[in-house]
Amino acid sequence: MVVAPVLPQTTSGKFKAKSYAGDLMRVGDLAEAIVRDWLQAHPDVLGLVDLSRLAPFQRTDMDLAIRLQDGTHPIAEVKWDRNLGVSPYILVEVLRLNHQAPPEAAGALGWTLRTEARWILYFAPKLALVYQFKTDMLRRRVQQYTAQARHDTQFCWVSTDAVKSTLNLLLPVQACQGAFRVHDVIAYARRHIPAIDQLRLQFAPESLRW
């Protein structure tokens, strides 16, 4: 079990040897552990297969295969979005640039546009919520929002590690209304983040407090 006394800190930048290692891997594992616990307890779920350590699925950004009561087997990608639910934005990775790769491999689509998973499950750690998107619906909202916003679209450029940088779209949550479901997973987050109740009291709107 991955246990965090408070929210773990992550770093990025040109002095970080590899982006998805160390601290970033720990928060990814933490989000996946909480989401797995929630899914395993869900009455519609018959079983899970962890794909996150298998190279072919890592390359296509797929974390979990979910066997449902209705006979379907959707695959989900799980992401940790530290400020989701607290800020008005969802972070959407649109481009990954490699500064040292051969020119023909200099860049690639960000995971949001590249993943082959059917669902994207964003874990919001300050509120212990999971935002569940169908991948195609999230991409459609990206298209609709950027078509309307154009030059007002906001991006976040991240120096990811020693050789890579990432371009992220700041997608307003308001632009995604109707495209996602929100699940309260605090009962499962408590197993891994002992301070989660205090975090929710600090950051949550009144509707989530007790």
JSON list of C-alpha atoms in Angstrom, two decimals:
[
{"chain": "A", "resi": 1, "resn": "MET", "atom": "CA", "xyz": [0.00, 0.00, 0.00]},
{"chain": "A", "resi": 2, "resn": "VAL", "atom": "CA", "xyz": [1.21, 3.50, -0.89]},
{"chain": "A", "resi": 3, "resn": "VAL", "atom": "CA", "xyz": [0.73, 5.80, 2.10]},
{"chain": "A", "resi": 4, "resn": "ALA", "atom": "CA", "xyz": [1.28, 9.57, 2.10]},
{"chain": "A", "resi": 5, "resn": "PRO", "atom": "CA", "xyz": [1.04, 11.50, 5.39]},
{"chain": "A", "resi": 6, "resn": "VAL", "atom": "CA", "xyz": [0.33, 14.67, 3.40]},
{"chain": "A", "resi": 7, "resn": "LEU", "atom": "CA", "xyz": [0.24, 15.31, -0.32]},
{"chain": "A", "resi": 8, "resn": "PRO", "atom": "CA", "xyz": [3.66, 14.36, -1.73]},
{"chain": "A", "resi": 9, "resn": "GLN", "atom": "CA", "xyz": [5.61, 17.06, -3.50]},
{"chain": "A", "resi": 10, "resn": "THR", "atom": "CA", "xyz": [6.81, 16.66, -7.08]},
{"chain": "A", "resi": 11, "resn": "THR", "atom": "CA", "xyz": [9.49, 18.43, -9.03]},
{"chain": "A", "resi": 12, "resn": "SER", "atom": "CA", "xyz": [10.26, 18.98, -12.69]},
{"chain": "A", "resi": 13, "resn": "GLY", "atom": "CA", "xyz": [12.87, 20.88, -14.63]},
{"chain": "A", "resi": 14, "resn": "LYS", "atom": "CA", "xyz": [16.05, 20.54, -16.61]},
{"chain": "A", "resi": 15, "resn": "PHE", "atom": "CA", "xyz": [17.97, 19.02, -13.68]},
{"chain": "A", "resi": 16, "resn": "LYS", "atom": "CA", "xyz": [15.54, 16.10, -13.32]},
{"chain": "A", "resi": 17, "resn": "ALA", "atom": "CA", "xyz": [17.02, 13.06, -15.05]},
{"chain": "A", "resi": 18, "resn": "LYS", "atom": "CA", "xyz": [13.73, 11.39, -16.00]},
{"chain": "A", "resi": 19, "resn": "SER", "atom": "CA", "xyz": [10.20, 12.73, -15.77]},
{"chain": "A", "resi": 20, "resn": "TYR", "atom": "CA", "xyz": [8.22, 9.65, -14.75]},
{"chain": "A", "resi": 21, "resn": "ALA", "atom": "CA", "xyz": [10.43, 8.40, -11.96]},
{"chain": "A", "resi": 22, "resn": "GLY", "atom": "CA", "xyz": [10.87, 8.96, -8.25]},
{"chain": "A", "resi": 23, "resn": "ASP", "atom": "CA", "xyz": [8.39, 11.54, -6.96]},
{"chain": "A", "resi": 24, "resn": "LEU", "atom": "CA", "xyz": [6.19, 11.59, -10.05]},
{"chain": "A", "resi": 25, "resn": "MET", "atom": "CA", "xyz": [5.97, 7.82, -10.07]},
{"chain": "A", "resi": 26, "resn": "ARG", "atom": "CA", "xyz": [5.00, 7.86, -6.40]},
{"chain": "A", "resi": 27, "resn": "VAL", "atom": "CA", "xyz": [2.07, 10.24, -6.93]},
{"chain": "A", "resi": 28, "resn": "GLY", "atom": "CA", "xyz": [1.00, 8.23, -9.98]},
{"chain": "A", "resi": 29, "resn": "ASP", "atom": "CA", "xyz": [1.10, 5.04, -7.93]},
{"chain": "A", "resi": 30, "resn": "LEU", "atom": "CA", "xyz": [-0.83, 6.76, -5.14]},
{"chain": "A", "resi": 31, "resn": "ALA", "atom": "CA", "xyz": [-3.61, 7.88, -7.49]},
{"chain": "A", "resi": 32, "resn": "GLU", "atom": "CA", "xyz": [-3.79, 4.41, -9.05]},
{"chain": "A", "resi": 33, "resn": "ALA", "atom": "CA", "xyz": [-3.98, 2.72, -5.64]},
{"chain": "A", "resi": 34, "resn": "ILE", "atom": "CA", "xyz": [-6.90, 4.89, -4.53]},
{"chain": "A", "resi": 35, "resn": "VAL", "atom": "CA", "xyz": [-8.73, 4.46, -7.81]},
{"chain": "A", "resi": 36, "resn": "ARG", "atom": "CA", "xyz": [-8.17, 0.69, -7.72]},
{"chain": "A", "resi": 37, "resn": "ASP", "atom": "CA", "xyz": [-9.59, 0.47, -4.19]},
{"chain": "A", "resi": 38, "resn": "TRP", "atom": "CA", "xyz": [-12.66, 2.44, -5.26]},
{"chain": "A", "resi": 39, "resn": "LEU", "atom": "CA", "xyz": [-13.23, 0.38, -8.41]},
{"chain": "A", "resi": 40, "resn": "GLN", "atom": "CA", "xyz": [-12.75, -2.94, -6.62]},
{"chain": "A", "resi": 41, "resn": "ALA", "atom": "CA", "xyz": [-15.53, -1.99, -4.20]},
{"chain": "A", "resi": 42, "resn": "HIS", "atom": "CA", "xyz": [-17.88, -0.79, -6.95]},
{"chain": "A", "resi": 43, "resn": "PRO", "atom": "CA", "xyz": [-20.90, -3.08, -7.47]},
{"chain": "A", "resi": 44, "resn": "ASP", "atom": "CA", "xyz": [-20.63, -2.86, -11.26]},
{"chain": "A", "resi": 45, "resn": "VAL", "atom": "CA", "xyz": [-16.99, -4.03, -11.30]},
{"chain": "A", "resi": 46, "resn": "LEU", "atom": "CA", "xyz": [-16.18, -7.75, -11.42]},
{"chain": "A", "resi": 47, "resn": "GLY", "atom": "CA", "xyz": [-12.40, -7.42, -11.62]},
{"chain": "A", "resi": 48, "resn": "LEU", "atom": "CA", "xyz": [-9.37, -5.35, -12.54]},
{"chain": "A", "resi": 49, "resn": "VAL", "atom": "CA", "xyz": [-6.13, -6.02, -14.39]},
{"chain": "A", "resi": 50, "resn": "ASP", "atom": "CA", "xyz": [-3.21, -3.68, -13.67]},
{"chain": "A", "resi": 51, "resn": "LEU", "atom": "CA", "xyz": [-1.55, -2.76, -16.97]},
{"chain": "A", "resi": 52, "resn": "SER", "atom": "CA", "xyz": [0.58, 0.09, -15.67]},
{"chain": "A", "resi": 53, "resn": "ARG", "atom": "CA", "xyz": [3.87, -1.81, -15.44]},
{"chain": "A", "resi": 54, "resn": "LEU", "atom": "CA", "xyz": [3.58, -3.48, -18.88]},
{"chain": "A", "resi": 55, "resn": "ALA", "atom": "CA", "xyz": [5.62, -1.63, -21.49]},
{"chain": "A", "resi": 56, "resn": "PRO", "atom": "CA", "xyz": [3.15, -1.92, -24.42]},
{"chain": "A", "resi": 57, "resn": "PHE", "atom": "CA", "xyz": [0.42, -0.36, -22.30]},
{"chain": "A", "resi": 58, "resn": "GLN", "atom": "CA", "xyz": [2.72, 2.29, -20.83]},
{"chain": "A", "resi": 59, "resn": "ARG", "atom": "CA", "xyz": [3.48, 3.44, -24.38]},
{"chain": "A", "resi": 60, "resn": "THR", "atom": "CA", "xyz": [-0.22, 3.79, -25.15]},
{"chain": "A", "resi": 61, "resn": "ASP", "atom": "CA", "xyz": [-1.12, 5.34, -21.77]},
{"chain": "A", "resi": 62, "resn": "MET", "atom": "CA", "xyz": [-3.40, 2.63, -20.39]},
{"chain": "A", "resi": 63, "resn": "ASP", "atom": "CA", "xyz": [-3.37, 1.73, -16.68]},
{"chain": "A", "resi": 64, "resn": "LEU", "atom": "CA", "xyz": [-6.29, -0.54, -15.81]},
{"chain": "A", "resi": 65, "resn": "ALA", "atom": "CA", "xyz": [-8.51, -3.04, -17.61]},
{"chain": "A", "resi": 66, "resn": "ILE", "atom": "CA", "xyz": [-11.91, -3.13, -15.91]},
{"chain": "A", "resi": 67, "resn": "ARG", "atom": "CA", "xyz": [-14.29, -6.09, -16.18]},
{"chain": "A", "resi": 68, "resn": "LEU", "atom": "CA", "xyz": [-17.87, -4.91, -15.72]},
{"chain": "A", "resi": 69, "resn": "GLN", "atom": "CA", "xyz": [-21.10, -6.69, -14.89]},
{"chain": "A", "resi": 70, "resn": "ASP", "atom": "CA", "xyz": [-22.49, -5.85, -18.34]},
{"chain": "A", "resi": 71, "resn": "GLY", "atom": "CA", "xyz": [-19.74, -7.89, -20.01]},
{"chain": "A", "resi": 72, "resn": "THR", "atom": "CA", "xyz": [-17.67, -4.97, -21.25]},
{"chain": "A", "resi": 73, "resn": "HIS", "atom": "CA", "xyz": [-13.97, -4.46, -20.50]},
{"chain": "A", "resi": 74, "resn": "PRO", "atom": "CA", "xyz": [-13.15, -0.74, -20.71]},
{"chain": "A", "resi": 75, "resn": "ILE", "atom": "CA", "xyz": [-9.56, 0.36, -20.21]},
{"chain": "A", "resi": 76, "resn": "ALA", "atom": "CA", "xyz": [-8.81, 3.40, -18.09]},
{"chain": "A", "resi": 77, "resn": "GLU", "atom": "CA", "xyz": [-5.92, 5.82, -17.77]},
{"chain": "A", "resi": 78, "resn": "VAL", "atom": "CA", "xyz": [-5.50, 7.22, -14.23]},
{"chain": "A", "resi": 79, "resn": "LYS", "atom": "CA", "xyz": [-4.03, 10.68, -13.66]},
{"chain": "A", "resi": 80, "resn": "TRP", "atom": "CA", "xyz": [-3.18, 12.79, -10.61]},
{"chain": "A", "resi": 81, "resn": "ASP", "atom": "CA", "xyz": [-4.17, 16.45, -11.06]},
{"chain": "A", "resi": 82, "resn": "ARG", "atom": "CA", "xyz": [-3.00, 18.25, -7.93]},
{"chain": "A", "resi": 83, "resn": "ASN", "atom": "CA", "xyz": [-5.23, 21.32, -8.29]},
{"chain": "A", "resi": 84, "resn": "LEU", "atom": "CA", "xyz": [-8.29, 19.80, -9.91]},
{"chain": "A", "resi": 85, "resn": "GLY", "atom": "CA", "xyz": [-11.46, 20.92, -8.16]},
{"chain": "A", "resi": 86, "resn": "VAL", "atom": "CA", "xyz": [-9.61, 23.78, -6.48]},
{"chain": "A", "resi": 87, "resn": "SER", "atom": "CA", "xyz": [-8.58, 25.69, -9.60]},
{"chain": "A", "resi": 88, "resn": "PRO", "atom": "CA", "xyz": [-11.09, 26.35, -12.43]},
{"chain": "A", "resi": 89, "resn": "TYR", "atom": "CA", "xyz": [-9.04, 24.25, -14.88]},
{"chain": "A", "resi": 90, "resn": "ILE", "atom": "CA", "xyz": [-8.30, 20.70, -15.91]},
{"chain": "A", "resi": 91, "resn": "LEU", "atom": "CA", "xyz": [-4.75, 20.11, -17.12]},
{"chain": "A", "resi": 92, "resn": "VAL", "atom": "CA", "xyz": [-4.71, 18.59, -20.62]},
{"chain": "A", "resi": 93, "resn": "GLU", "atom": "CA", "xyz": [-1.35, 17.53, -21.99]},
{"chain": "A", "resi": 94, "resn": "VAL", "atom": "CA", "xyz": [-1.24, 18.27, -25.72]},
{"chain": "A", "resi": 95, "resn": "LEU", "atom": "CA", "xyz": [2.43, 18.07, -26.73]},
{"chain": "A", "resi": 96, "resn": "ARG", "atom": "CA", "xyz": [5.65, 16.48, -25.49]},
{"chain": "A", "resi": 97, "resn": "LEU", "atom": "CA", "xyz": [8.86, 17.88, -26.99]},
{"chain": "A", "resi": 98, "resn": "ASN", "atom": "CA", "xyz": [12.18, 16.03, -26.78]},
{"chain": "A", "resi": 99, "resn": "HIS", "atom": "CA", "xyz": [15.12, 18.45, -27.05]},
{"chain": "A", "resi": 100, "resn": "GLN", "atom": "CA", "xyz": [17.72, 15.79, -27.85]},
{"chain": "A", "resi": 101, "resn": "ALA", "atom": "CA", "xyz": [15.88, 13.19, -29.96]},
{"chain": "A", "resi": 102, "resn": "PRO", "atom": "CA", "xyz": [16.56, 12.80, -33.70]},
{"chain": "A", "resi": 103, "resn": "PRO", "atom": "CA", "xyz": [14.56, 15.40, -35.66]},
{"chain": "A", "resi": 104, "resn": "GLU", "atom": "CA", "xyz": [12.05, 12.81, -36.85]},
{"chain": "A", "resi": 105, "resn": "ALA", "atom": "CA", "xyz": [11.24, 12.00, -33.20]},
{"chain": "A", "resi": 106, "resn": "ALA", "atom": "CA", "xyz": [11.41, 15.54, -31.79]},
{"chain": "A", "resi": 107, "resn": "GLY", "atom": "CA", "xyz": [7.85, 15.65, -30.57]},
{"chain": "A", "resi": 108, "resn": "ALA", "atom": "CA", "xyz": [4.75, 13.62, -29.85]},
{"chain": "A", "resi": 109, "resn": "LEU", "atom": "CA", "xyz": [1.14, 14.17, -28.92]},
{"chain": "A", "resi": 110, "resn": "GLY", "atom": "CA", "xyz": [0.56, 14.59, -25.19]},
{"chain": "A", "resi": 111, "resn": "TRP", "atom": "CA", "xyz": [-1.01, 11.68, -23.34]},
{"chain": "A", "resi": 112, "resn": "THR", "atom": "CA", "xyz": [-4.52, 13.20, -23.41]},
{"chain": "A", "resi": 113, "resn": "LEU", "atom": "CA", "xyz": [-4.52, 13.07, -27.21]},
{"chain": "A", "resi": 114, "resn": "ARG", "atom": "CA", "xyz": [-2.50, 9.87, -27.45]},
{"chain": "A", "resi": 115, "resn": "THR", "atom": "CA", "xyz": [-4.03, 7.46, -24.95]},
{"chain": "A", "resi": 116, "resn": "GLU", "atom": "CA", "xyz": [-5.96, 4.49, -26.29]},
{"chain": "A", "resi": 117, "resn": "ALA", "atom": "CA", "xyz": [-7.89, 4.13, -23.02]},
{"chain": "A", "resi": 118, "resn": "ARG", "atom": "CA", "xyz": [-11.67, 4.48, -23.16]},
{"chain": "A", "resi": 119, "resn": "TRP", "atom": "CA", "xyz": [-11.88, 6.30, -19.83]},
{"chain": "A", "resi": 120, "resn": "ILE", "atom": "CA", "xyz": [-9.70, 8.93, -18.21]},
{"chain": "A", "resi": 121, "resn": "LEU", "atom": "CA", "xyz": [-9.97, 8.96, -14.42]},
{"chain": "A", "resi": 122, "resn": "TYR", "atom": "CA", "xyz": [-8.50, 12.13, -12.91]},
{"chain": "A", "resi": 123, "resn": "PHE", "atom": "CA", "xyz": [-7.86, 11.92, -9.17]},
{"chain": "A", "resi": 124, "resn": "ALA", "atom": "CA", "xyz": [-8.23, 15.29, -7.41]},
{"chain": "A", "resi": 125, "resn": "PRO", "atom": "CA", "xyz": [-6.10, 14.81, -4.26]},
{"chain": "A", "resi": 126, "resn": "LYS", "atom": "CA", "xyz": [-7.13, 17.93, -2.34]},
{"chain": "A", "resi": 127, "resn": "LEU", "atom": "CA", "xyz": [-10.79, 16.91, -2.45]},
{"chain": "A", "resi": 128, "resn": "ALA", "atom": "CA", "xyz": [-10.57, 13.10, -2.74]},
{"chain": "A", "resi": 129, "resn": "LEU", "atom": "CA", "xyz": [-12.71, 13.10, -5.87]},
{"chain": "A", "resi": 130, "resn": "VAL", "atom": "CA", "xyz": [-12.42, 11.18, -9.12]},
{"chain": "A", "resi": 131, "resn": "TYR", "atom": "CA", "xyz": [-13.48, 12.96, -12.32]},
{"chain": "A", "resi": 132, "resn": "GLN", "atom": "CA", "xyz": [-14.52, 10.30, -14.83]},
{"chain": "A", "resi": 133, "resn": "PHE", "atom": "CA", "xyz": [-14.35, 11.22, -18.52]},
{"chain": "A", "resi": 134, "resn": "LYS", "atom": "CA", "xyz": [-14.90, 9.18, -21.62]},
{"chain": "A", "resi": 135, "resn": "THR", "atom": "CA", "xyz": [-11.75, 9.95, -23.57]},
{"chain": "A", "resi": 136, "resn": "ASP", "atom": "CA", "xyz": [-13.56, 10.88, -26.77]},
{"chain": "A", "resi": 137, "resn": "MET", "atom": "CA", "xyz": [-15.81, 13.30, -24.88]},
{"chain": "A", "resi": 138, "resn": "LEU", "atom": "CA", "xyz": [-12.84, 15.04, -23.25]},
{"chain": "A", "resi": 139, "resn": "ARG", "atom": "CA", "xyz": [-11.14, 15.42, -26.62]},
{"chain": "A", "resi": 140, "resn": "ARG", "atom": "CA", "xyz": [-14.35, 16.79, -28.13]},
{"chain": "A", "resi": 141, "resn": "ARG", "atom": "CA", "xyz": [-14.55, 19.41, -25.37]},
{"chain": "A", "resi": 142, "resn": "VAL", "atom": "CA", "xyz": [-10.92, 20.36, -26.05]},
{"chain": "A", "resi": 143, "resn": "GLN", "atom": "CA", "xyz": [-11.84, 20.88, -29.71]},
{"chain": "A", "resi": 144, "resn": "GLN", "atom": "CA", "xyz": [-14.97, 22.87, -28.93]},
{"chain": "A", "resi": 145, "resn": "TYR", "atom": "CA", "xyz": [-13.33, 25.07, -26.33]},
{"chain": "A", "resi": 146, "resn": "THR", "atom": "CA", "xyz": [-10.25, 25.92, -28.41]},
{"chain": "A", "resi": 147, "resn": "ALA", "atom": "CA", "xyz": [-12.41, 26.57, -31.49]},
{"chain": "A", "resi": 148, "resn": "GLN", "atom": "CA", "xyz": [-14.38, 29.12, -29.49]},
{"chain": "A", "resi": 149, "resn": "ALA", "atom": "CA", "xyz": [-11.57, 30.61, -27.38]},
{"chain": "A", "resi": 150, "resn": "ARG", "atom": "CA", "xyz": [-8.86, 30.74, -30.07]},
{"chain": "A", "resi": 151, "resn": "HIS", "atom": "CA", "xyz": [-6.33, 33.40, -28.95]},
{"chain": "A", "resi": 152, "resn": "ASP", "atom": "CA", "xyz": [-7.80, 33.45, -25.46]},
{"chain": "A", "resi": 153, "resn": "THR", "atom": "CA", "xyz": [-6.83, 29.80, -24.93]},
{"chain": "A", "resi": 154, "resn": "GLN", "atom": "CA", "xyz": [-4.37, 29.47, -22.06]},
{"chain": "A", "resi": 155, "resn": "PHE", "atom": "CA", "xyz": [-1.44, 27.09, -22.02]},
{"chain": "A", "resi": 156, "resn": "CYS", "atom": "CA", "xyz": [1.12, 26.02, -19.42]},
{"chain": "A", "resi": 157, "resn": "TRP", "atom": "CA", "xyz": [4.66, 25.22, -20.56]},
{"chain": "A", "resi": 158, "resn": "VAL", "atom": "CA", "xyz": [6.45, 22.79, -18.25]},
{"chain": "A", "resi": 159, "resn": "SER", "atom": "CA", "xyz": [10.17, 22.00, -18.25]},
{"chain": "A", "resi": 160, "resn": "THR", "atom": "CA", "xyz": [9.55, 18.31, -17.64]},
{"chain": "A", "resi": 161, "resn": "ASP", "atom": "CA", "xyz": [13.05, 16.89, -17.23]},
{"chain": "A", "resi": 162, "resn": "ALA", "atom": "CA", "xyz": [16.58, 17.14, -18.58]},
{"chain": "A", "resi": 163, "resn": "VAL", "atom": "CA", "xyz": [15.57, 16.43, -22.18]},
{"chain": "A", "resi": 164, "resn": "LYS", "atom": "CA", "xyz": [11.80, 17.01, -22.42]},
{"chain": "A", "resi": 165, "resn": "SER", "atom": "CA", "xyz": [9.26, 19.81, -22.12]},
{"chain": "A", "resi": 166, "resn": "THR", "atom": "CA", "xyz": [5.48, 19.57, -22.12]},
{"chain": "A", "resi": 167, "resn": "LEU", "atom": "CA", "xyz": [2.77, 21.87, -23.41]},
{"chain": "A", "resi": 168, "resn": "ASN", "atom": "CA", "xyz": [-0.47, 21.69, -21.42]},
{"chain": "A", "resi": 169, "resn": "LEU", "atom": "CA", "xyz": [-3.83, 23.22, -22.20]},
{"chain": "A", "resi": 170, "resn": "LEU", "atom": "CA", "xyz": [-5.67, 24.82, -19.27]},
{"chain": "A", "resi": 171, "resn": "LEU", "atom": "CA", "xyz": [-9.17, 23.59, -20.06]},
{"chain": "A", "resi": 172, "resn": "PRO", "atom": "CA", "xyz": [-11.87, 25.31, -17.99]},
{"chain": "A", "resi": 173, "resn": "VAL", "atom": "CA", "xyz": [-13.95, 22.86, -16.00]},
{"chain": "A", "resi": 174, "resn": "GLN", "atom": "CA", "xyz": [-16.95, 24.97, -16.99]},
{"chain": "A", "resi": 175, "resn": "ALA", "atom": "CA", "xyz": [-16.29, 24.08, -20.63]},
{"chain": "A", "resi": 176, "resn": "CYS", "atom": "CA", "xyz": [-16.60, 20.39, -19.74]},
{"chain": "A", "resi": 177, "resn": "GLN", "atom": "CA", "xyz": [-19.99, 20.46, -18.03]},
{"chain": "A", "resi": 178, "resn": "GLY", "atom": "CA", "xyz": [-21.96, 17.35, -18.95]},
{"chain": "A", "resi": 179, "resn": "ALA", "atom": "CA", "xyz": [-18.84, 15.52, -20.14]},
{"chain": "A", "resi": 180, "resn": "PHE", "atom": "CA", "xyz": [-17.77, 13.99, -16.83]},
{"chain": "A", "resi": 181, "resn": "ARG", "atom": "CA", "xyz": [-19.04, 12.39, -13.65]},
{"chain": "A", "resi": 182, "resn": "VAL", "atom": "CA", "xyz": [-17.60, 13.10, -10.20]},
{"chain": "A", "resi": 183, "resn": "HIS", "atom": "CA", "xyz": [-17.16, 10.35, -7.62]},
{"chain": "A", "resi": 184, "resn": "ASP", "atom": "CA", "xyz": [-16.41, 10.86, -3.92]},
{"chain": "A", "resi": 185, "resn": "VAL", "atom": "CA", "xyz": [-13.59, 8.45, -3.01]},
{"chain": "A", "resi": 186, "resn": "ILE", "atom": "CA", "xyz": [-12.60, 9.83, 0.38]},
{"chain": "A", "resi": 187, "resn": "ALA", "atom": "CA", "xyz": [-13.32, 6.50, 2.10]},
{"chain": "A", "resi": 188, "resn": "TYR", "atom": "CA", "xyz": [-10.62, 4.91, -0.06]},
{"chain": "A", "resi": 189, "resn": "ALA", "atom": "CA", "xyz": [-8.24, 7.90, 0.00]},
{"chain": "A", "resi": 190, "resn": "ARG", "atom": "CA", "xyz": [-8.12, 7.69, 3.81]},
{"chain": "A", "resi": 191, "resn": "ARG", "atom": "CA", "xyz": [-6.24, 4.40, 3.50]},
{"chain": "A", "resi": 192, "resn": "HIS", "atom": "CA", "xyz": [-3.41, 6.10, 1.64]},
{"chain": "A", "resi": 193, "resn": "ILE", "atom": "CA", "xyz": [-3.48, 9.80, 2.64]},
{"chain": "A", "resi": 194, "resn": "PRO", "atom": "CA", "xyz": [-4.10, 10.07, 6.41]},
{"chain": "A", "resi": 195, "resn": "ALA", "atom": "CA", "xyz": [-4.49, 13.86, 6.21]},
{"chain": "A", "resi": 196, "resn": "ILE", "atom": "CA", "xyz": [-7.17, 13.75, 3.50]},
{"chain": "A", "resi": 197, "resn": "ASP", "atom": "CA", "xyz": [-10.00, 14.91, 5.80]},
{"chain": "A", "resi": 198, "resn": "GLN", "atom": "CA", "xyz": [-8.02, 18.00, 6.81]},
{"chain": "A", "resi": 199, "resn": "LEU", "atom": "CA", "xyz": [-7.21, 18.71, 3.16]},
{"chain": "A", "resi": 200, "resn": "ARG", "atom": "CA", "xyz": [-10.85, 18.54, 2.17]},
{"chain": "A", "resi": 201, "resn": "LEU", "atom": "CA", "xyz": [-11.84, 20.82, 5.03]},
{"chain": "A", "resi": 202, "resn": "GLN", "atom": "CA", "xyz": [-9.22, 23.30, 3.86]},
{"chain": "A", "resi": 203, "resn": "PHE", "atom": "CA", "xyz": [-9.99, 23.26, 0.15]},
{"chain": "A", "resi": 204, "resn": "ALA", "atom": "CA", "xyz": [-13.52, 21.97, -0.38]},
{"chain": "A", "resi": 205, "resn": "PRO", "atom": "CA", "xyz": [-16.64, 24.03, -0.96]},
{"chain": "A", "resi": 206, "resn": "GLU", "atom": "CA", "xyz": [-19.31, 23.88, 1.73]},
{"chain": "A", "resi": 207, "resn": "SER", "atom": "CA", "xyz": [-21.18, 21.13, -0.15]},
{"chain": "A", "resi": 208, "resn": "LEU", "atom": "CA", "xyz": [-18.31, 18.67, 0.49]},
{"chain": "A", "resi": 209, "resn": "ARG", "atom": "CA", "xyz": [-17.78, 19.49, 4.17]},
{"chain": "A", "resi": 210, "resn": "TRP", "atom": "CA", "xyz": [-19.36, 17.76, 7.13]}
]
